PDB file of C-alpha atoms in Angstrom:
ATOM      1  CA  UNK A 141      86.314 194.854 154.434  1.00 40.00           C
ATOM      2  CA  UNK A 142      88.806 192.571 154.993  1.00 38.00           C
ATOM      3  CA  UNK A 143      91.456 194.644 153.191  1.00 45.00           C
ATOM      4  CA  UNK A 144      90.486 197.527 155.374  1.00 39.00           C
ATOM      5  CA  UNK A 145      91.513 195.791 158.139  1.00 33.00           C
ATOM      6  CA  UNK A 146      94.351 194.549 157.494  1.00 40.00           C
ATOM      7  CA  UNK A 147      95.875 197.936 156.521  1.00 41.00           C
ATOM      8  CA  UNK A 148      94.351 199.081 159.831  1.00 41.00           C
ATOM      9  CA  UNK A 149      96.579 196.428 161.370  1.00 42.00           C
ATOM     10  CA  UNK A 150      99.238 197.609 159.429  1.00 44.00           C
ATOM     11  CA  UNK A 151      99.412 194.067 157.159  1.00 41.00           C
ATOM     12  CA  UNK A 152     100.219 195.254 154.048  1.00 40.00           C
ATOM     13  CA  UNK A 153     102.029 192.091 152.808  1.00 43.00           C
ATOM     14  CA  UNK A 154     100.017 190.128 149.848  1.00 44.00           C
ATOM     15  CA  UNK A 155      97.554 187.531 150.370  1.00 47.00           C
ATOM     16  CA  UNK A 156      99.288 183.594 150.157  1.00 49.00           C
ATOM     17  CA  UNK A 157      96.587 183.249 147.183  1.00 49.00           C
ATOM     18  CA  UNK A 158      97.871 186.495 145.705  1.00 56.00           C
ATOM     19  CA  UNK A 159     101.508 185.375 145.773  1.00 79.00           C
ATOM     20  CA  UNK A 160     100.796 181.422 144.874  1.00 80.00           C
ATOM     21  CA  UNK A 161     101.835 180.349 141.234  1.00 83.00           C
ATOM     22  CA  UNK A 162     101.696 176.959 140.106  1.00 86.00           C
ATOM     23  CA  UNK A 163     106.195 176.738 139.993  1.00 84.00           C
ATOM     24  CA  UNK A 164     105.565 177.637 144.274  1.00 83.00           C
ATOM     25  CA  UNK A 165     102.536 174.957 144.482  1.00 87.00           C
ATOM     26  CA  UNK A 166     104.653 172.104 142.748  1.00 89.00           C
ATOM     27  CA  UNK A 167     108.018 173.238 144.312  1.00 86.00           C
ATOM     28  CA  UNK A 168     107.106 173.186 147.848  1.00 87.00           C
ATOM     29  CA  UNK A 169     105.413 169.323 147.103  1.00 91.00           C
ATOM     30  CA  UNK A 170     108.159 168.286 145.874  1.00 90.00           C
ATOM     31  CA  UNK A 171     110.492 169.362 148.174  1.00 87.00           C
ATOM     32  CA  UNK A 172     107.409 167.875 150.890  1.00 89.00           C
ATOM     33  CA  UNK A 173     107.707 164.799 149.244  1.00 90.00           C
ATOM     34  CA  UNK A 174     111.865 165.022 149.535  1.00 86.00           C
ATOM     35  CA  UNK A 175     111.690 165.791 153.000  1.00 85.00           C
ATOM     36  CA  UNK A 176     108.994 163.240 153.792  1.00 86.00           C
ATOM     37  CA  UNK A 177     111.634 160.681 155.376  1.00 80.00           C
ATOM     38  CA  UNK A 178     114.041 162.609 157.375  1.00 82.00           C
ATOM     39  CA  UNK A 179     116.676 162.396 154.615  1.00 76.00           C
ATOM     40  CA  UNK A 180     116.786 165.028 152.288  1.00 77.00           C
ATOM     41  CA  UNK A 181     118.953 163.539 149.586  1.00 80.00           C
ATOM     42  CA  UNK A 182     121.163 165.272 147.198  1.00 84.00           C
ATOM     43  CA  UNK A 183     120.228 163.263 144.480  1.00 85.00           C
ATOM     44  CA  UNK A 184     116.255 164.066 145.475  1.00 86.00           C
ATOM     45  CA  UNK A 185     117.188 167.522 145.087  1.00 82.00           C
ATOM     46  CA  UNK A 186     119.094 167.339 141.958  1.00 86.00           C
ATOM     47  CA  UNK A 187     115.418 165.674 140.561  1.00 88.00           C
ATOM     48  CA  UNK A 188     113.625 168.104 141.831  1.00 85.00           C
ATOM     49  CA  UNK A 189     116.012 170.989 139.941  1.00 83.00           C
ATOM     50  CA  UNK A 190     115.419 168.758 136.644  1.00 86.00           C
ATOM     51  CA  UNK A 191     111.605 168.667 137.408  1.00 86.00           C
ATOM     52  CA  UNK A 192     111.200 172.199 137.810  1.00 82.00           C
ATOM     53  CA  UNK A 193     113.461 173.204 134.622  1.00 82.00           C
ATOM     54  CA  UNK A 194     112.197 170.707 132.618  1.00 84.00           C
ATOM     55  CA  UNK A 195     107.899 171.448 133.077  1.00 81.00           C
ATOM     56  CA  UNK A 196     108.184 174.677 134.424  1.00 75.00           C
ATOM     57  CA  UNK A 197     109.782 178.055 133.415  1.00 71.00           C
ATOM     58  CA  UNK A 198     112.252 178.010 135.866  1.00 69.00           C
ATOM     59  CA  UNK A 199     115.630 178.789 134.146  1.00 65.00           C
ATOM     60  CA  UNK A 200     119.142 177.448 135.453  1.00 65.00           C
ATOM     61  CA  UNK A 201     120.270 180.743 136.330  1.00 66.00           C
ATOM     62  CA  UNK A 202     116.860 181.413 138.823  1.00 69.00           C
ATOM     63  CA  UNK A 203     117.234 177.828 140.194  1.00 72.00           C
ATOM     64  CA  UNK A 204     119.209 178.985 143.710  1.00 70.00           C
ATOM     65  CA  UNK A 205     117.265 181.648 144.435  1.00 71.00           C
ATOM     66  CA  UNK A 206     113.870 179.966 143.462  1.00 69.00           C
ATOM     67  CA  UNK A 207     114.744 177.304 145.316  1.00 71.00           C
ATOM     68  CA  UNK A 208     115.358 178.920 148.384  1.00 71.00           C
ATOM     69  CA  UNK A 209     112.277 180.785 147.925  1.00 70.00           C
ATOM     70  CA  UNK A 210     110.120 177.700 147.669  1.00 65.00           C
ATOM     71  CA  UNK A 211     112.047 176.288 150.708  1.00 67.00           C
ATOM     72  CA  UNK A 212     111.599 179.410 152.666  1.00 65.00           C
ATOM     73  CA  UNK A 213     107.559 179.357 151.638  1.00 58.00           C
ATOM     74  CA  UNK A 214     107.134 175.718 152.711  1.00 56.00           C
ATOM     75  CA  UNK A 215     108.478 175.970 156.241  1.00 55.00           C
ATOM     76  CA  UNK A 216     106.233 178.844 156.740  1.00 56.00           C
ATOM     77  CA  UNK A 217     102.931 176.842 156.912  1.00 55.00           C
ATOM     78  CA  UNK A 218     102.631 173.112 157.843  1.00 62.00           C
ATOM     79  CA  UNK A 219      99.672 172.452 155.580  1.00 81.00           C
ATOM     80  CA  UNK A 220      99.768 170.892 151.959  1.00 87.00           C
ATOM     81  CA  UNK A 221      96.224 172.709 151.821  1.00 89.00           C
ATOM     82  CA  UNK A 222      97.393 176.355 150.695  1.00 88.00           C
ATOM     83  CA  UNK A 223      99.375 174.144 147.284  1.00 89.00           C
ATOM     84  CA  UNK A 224      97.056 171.246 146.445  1.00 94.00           C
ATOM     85  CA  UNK A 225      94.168 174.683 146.927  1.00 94.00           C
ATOM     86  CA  UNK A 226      95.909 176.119 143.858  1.00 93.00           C
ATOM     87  CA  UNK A 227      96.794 173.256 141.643  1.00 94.00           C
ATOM     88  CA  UNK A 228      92.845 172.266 142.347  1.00 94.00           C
ATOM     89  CA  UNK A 229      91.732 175.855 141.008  1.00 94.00           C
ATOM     90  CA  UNK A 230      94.433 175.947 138.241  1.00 93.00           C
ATOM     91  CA  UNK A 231      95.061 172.613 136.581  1.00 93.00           C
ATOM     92  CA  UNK A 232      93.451 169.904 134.540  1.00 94.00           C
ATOM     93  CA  UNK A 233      93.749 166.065 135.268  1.00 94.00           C
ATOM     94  CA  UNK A 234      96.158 165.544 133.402  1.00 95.00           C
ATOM     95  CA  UNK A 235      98.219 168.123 135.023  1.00 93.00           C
ATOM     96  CA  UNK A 236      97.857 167.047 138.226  1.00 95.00           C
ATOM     97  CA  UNK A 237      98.591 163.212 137.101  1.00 96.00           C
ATOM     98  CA  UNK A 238     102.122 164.737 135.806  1.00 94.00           C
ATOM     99  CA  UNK A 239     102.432 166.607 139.329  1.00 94.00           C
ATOM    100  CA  UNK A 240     101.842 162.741 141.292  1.00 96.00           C
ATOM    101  CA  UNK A 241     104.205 161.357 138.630  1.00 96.00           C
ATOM    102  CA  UNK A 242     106.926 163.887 139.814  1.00 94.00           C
ATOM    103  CA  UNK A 243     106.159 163.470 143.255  1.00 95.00           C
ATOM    104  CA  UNK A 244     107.101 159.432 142.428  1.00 96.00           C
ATOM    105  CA  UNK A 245     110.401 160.573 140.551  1.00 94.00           C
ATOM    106  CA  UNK A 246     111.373 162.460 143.321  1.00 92.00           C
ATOM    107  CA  UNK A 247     110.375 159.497 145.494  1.00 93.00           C
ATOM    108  CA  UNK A 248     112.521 157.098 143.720  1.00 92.00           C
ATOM    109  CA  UNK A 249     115.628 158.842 143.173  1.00 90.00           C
ATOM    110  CA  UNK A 250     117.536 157.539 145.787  1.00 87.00           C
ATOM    111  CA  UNK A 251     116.309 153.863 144.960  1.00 88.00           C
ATOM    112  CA  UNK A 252     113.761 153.183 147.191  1.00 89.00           C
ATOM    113  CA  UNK A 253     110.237 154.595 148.082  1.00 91.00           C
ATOM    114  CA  UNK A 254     109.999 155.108 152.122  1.00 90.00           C
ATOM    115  CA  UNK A 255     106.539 154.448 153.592  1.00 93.00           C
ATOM    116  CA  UNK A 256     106.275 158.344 154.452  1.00 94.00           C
ATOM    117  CA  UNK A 257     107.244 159.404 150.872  1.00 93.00           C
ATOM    118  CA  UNK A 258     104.273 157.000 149.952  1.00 95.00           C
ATOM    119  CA  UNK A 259     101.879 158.711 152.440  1.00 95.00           C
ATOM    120  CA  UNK A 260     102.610 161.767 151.599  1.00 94.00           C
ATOM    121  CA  UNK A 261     102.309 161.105 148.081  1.00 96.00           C
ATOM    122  CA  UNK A 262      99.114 159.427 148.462  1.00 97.00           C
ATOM    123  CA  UNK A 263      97.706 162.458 150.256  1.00 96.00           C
ATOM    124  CA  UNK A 264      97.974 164.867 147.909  1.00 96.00           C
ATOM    125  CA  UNK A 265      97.139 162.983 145.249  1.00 96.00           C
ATOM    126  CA  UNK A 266      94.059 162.768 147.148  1.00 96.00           C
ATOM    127  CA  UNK A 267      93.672 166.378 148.199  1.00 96.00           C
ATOM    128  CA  UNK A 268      93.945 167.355 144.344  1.00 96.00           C
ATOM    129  CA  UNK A 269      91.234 164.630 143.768  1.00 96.00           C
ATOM    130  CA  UNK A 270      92.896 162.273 141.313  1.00 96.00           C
ATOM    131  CA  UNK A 271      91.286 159.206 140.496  1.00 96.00           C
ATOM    132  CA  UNK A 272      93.153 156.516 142.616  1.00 96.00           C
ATOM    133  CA  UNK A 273      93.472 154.303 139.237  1.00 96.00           C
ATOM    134  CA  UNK A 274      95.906 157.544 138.105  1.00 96.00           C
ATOM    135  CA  UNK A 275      97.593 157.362 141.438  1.00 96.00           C
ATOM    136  CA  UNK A 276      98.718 153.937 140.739  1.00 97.00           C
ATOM    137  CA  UNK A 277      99.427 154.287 136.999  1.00 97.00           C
ATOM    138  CA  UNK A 278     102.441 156.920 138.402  1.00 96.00           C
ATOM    139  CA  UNK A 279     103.194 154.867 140.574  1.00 96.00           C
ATOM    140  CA  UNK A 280     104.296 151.428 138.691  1.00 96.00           C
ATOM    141  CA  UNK A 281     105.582 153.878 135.784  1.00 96.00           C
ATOM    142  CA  UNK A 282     107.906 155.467 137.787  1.00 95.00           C
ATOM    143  CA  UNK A 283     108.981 152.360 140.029  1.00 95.00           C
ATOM    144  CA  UNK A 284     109.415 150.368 136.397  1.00 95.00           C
ATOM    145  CA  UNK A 285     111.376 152.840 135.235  1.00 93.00           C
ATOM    146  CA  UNK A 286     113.822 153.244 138.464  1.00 89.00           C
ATOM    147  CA  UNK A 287     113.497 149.192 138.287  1.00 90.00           C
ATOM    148  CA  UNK A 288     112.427 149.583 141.810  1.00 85.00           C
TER     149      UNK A 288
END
């Protein structure tokens, strides 16, 4: 019904859930996360490069274009709901305890941890349910090993 209406309306562009994949989920919280305090820095999106080439399949040579892509795609909406949504439906605890952990790394990077970086952290660790004993584990892994 619901497709039928939205070709009526002449909407023929995908669903958000249709175009989703876990690479857009964990690049646009990361880049959240980088953005968090007003001060995007270079060396916060350097990390987040490594992050995404390192766990995901994103190759060196995609890197610009995905990252403009996941840039674009996170200034569209203004809600974490649409990423931490997917990485609910498509990942195990683990997985989302390595996503928090990035988040950190990314947090860290320029050698301190800003109070909205925390928050922001904090909330989707708690939209993707992870036990708040996981939360913390990230954290004082990552601050140890940025001696922060």
């Amino acid at each position: 019904m619901f497709e039928l209406l939205r070709k009526m309306l002449g909407n023929d562009t995908p669903d958000e859930a249709e175009t989703m994949t876990l690479e857009k989920a964990a690049g646009a919280l990361l880049i959240e996360v980088s953005k968090s305090d007003y001060d995007q820095d270079p060396a916060e999106v350097e990390k987040i490069r490594d992050l995404l080439s390192r766990h995901f399949s994103v190759s060196v040579d995609d890197m610009e274009g995905f990252m403009k892509d996941v840039e674009d795609h996170s200034h569209q909406g203004t809600s974490l709901y649409p990423y931490t949504r997917f990485i609910n439906d498509n990942c195990s605890n683990e997985e989302k305890y390595l996503l928090i952990k990035s988040l950190w790394e990314v947090a860290a990077e320029d050698g301190r941890i800003d109070k909205y970086e925390d928050y922001v952290i904090r909330k989707v660790s708690d939209l993707i349910y992870l036990p708040h004993s996981d939360f913390i584990r990230a954290k004082l892994e990552v601050t140890k090993a940025a001696g922060l």
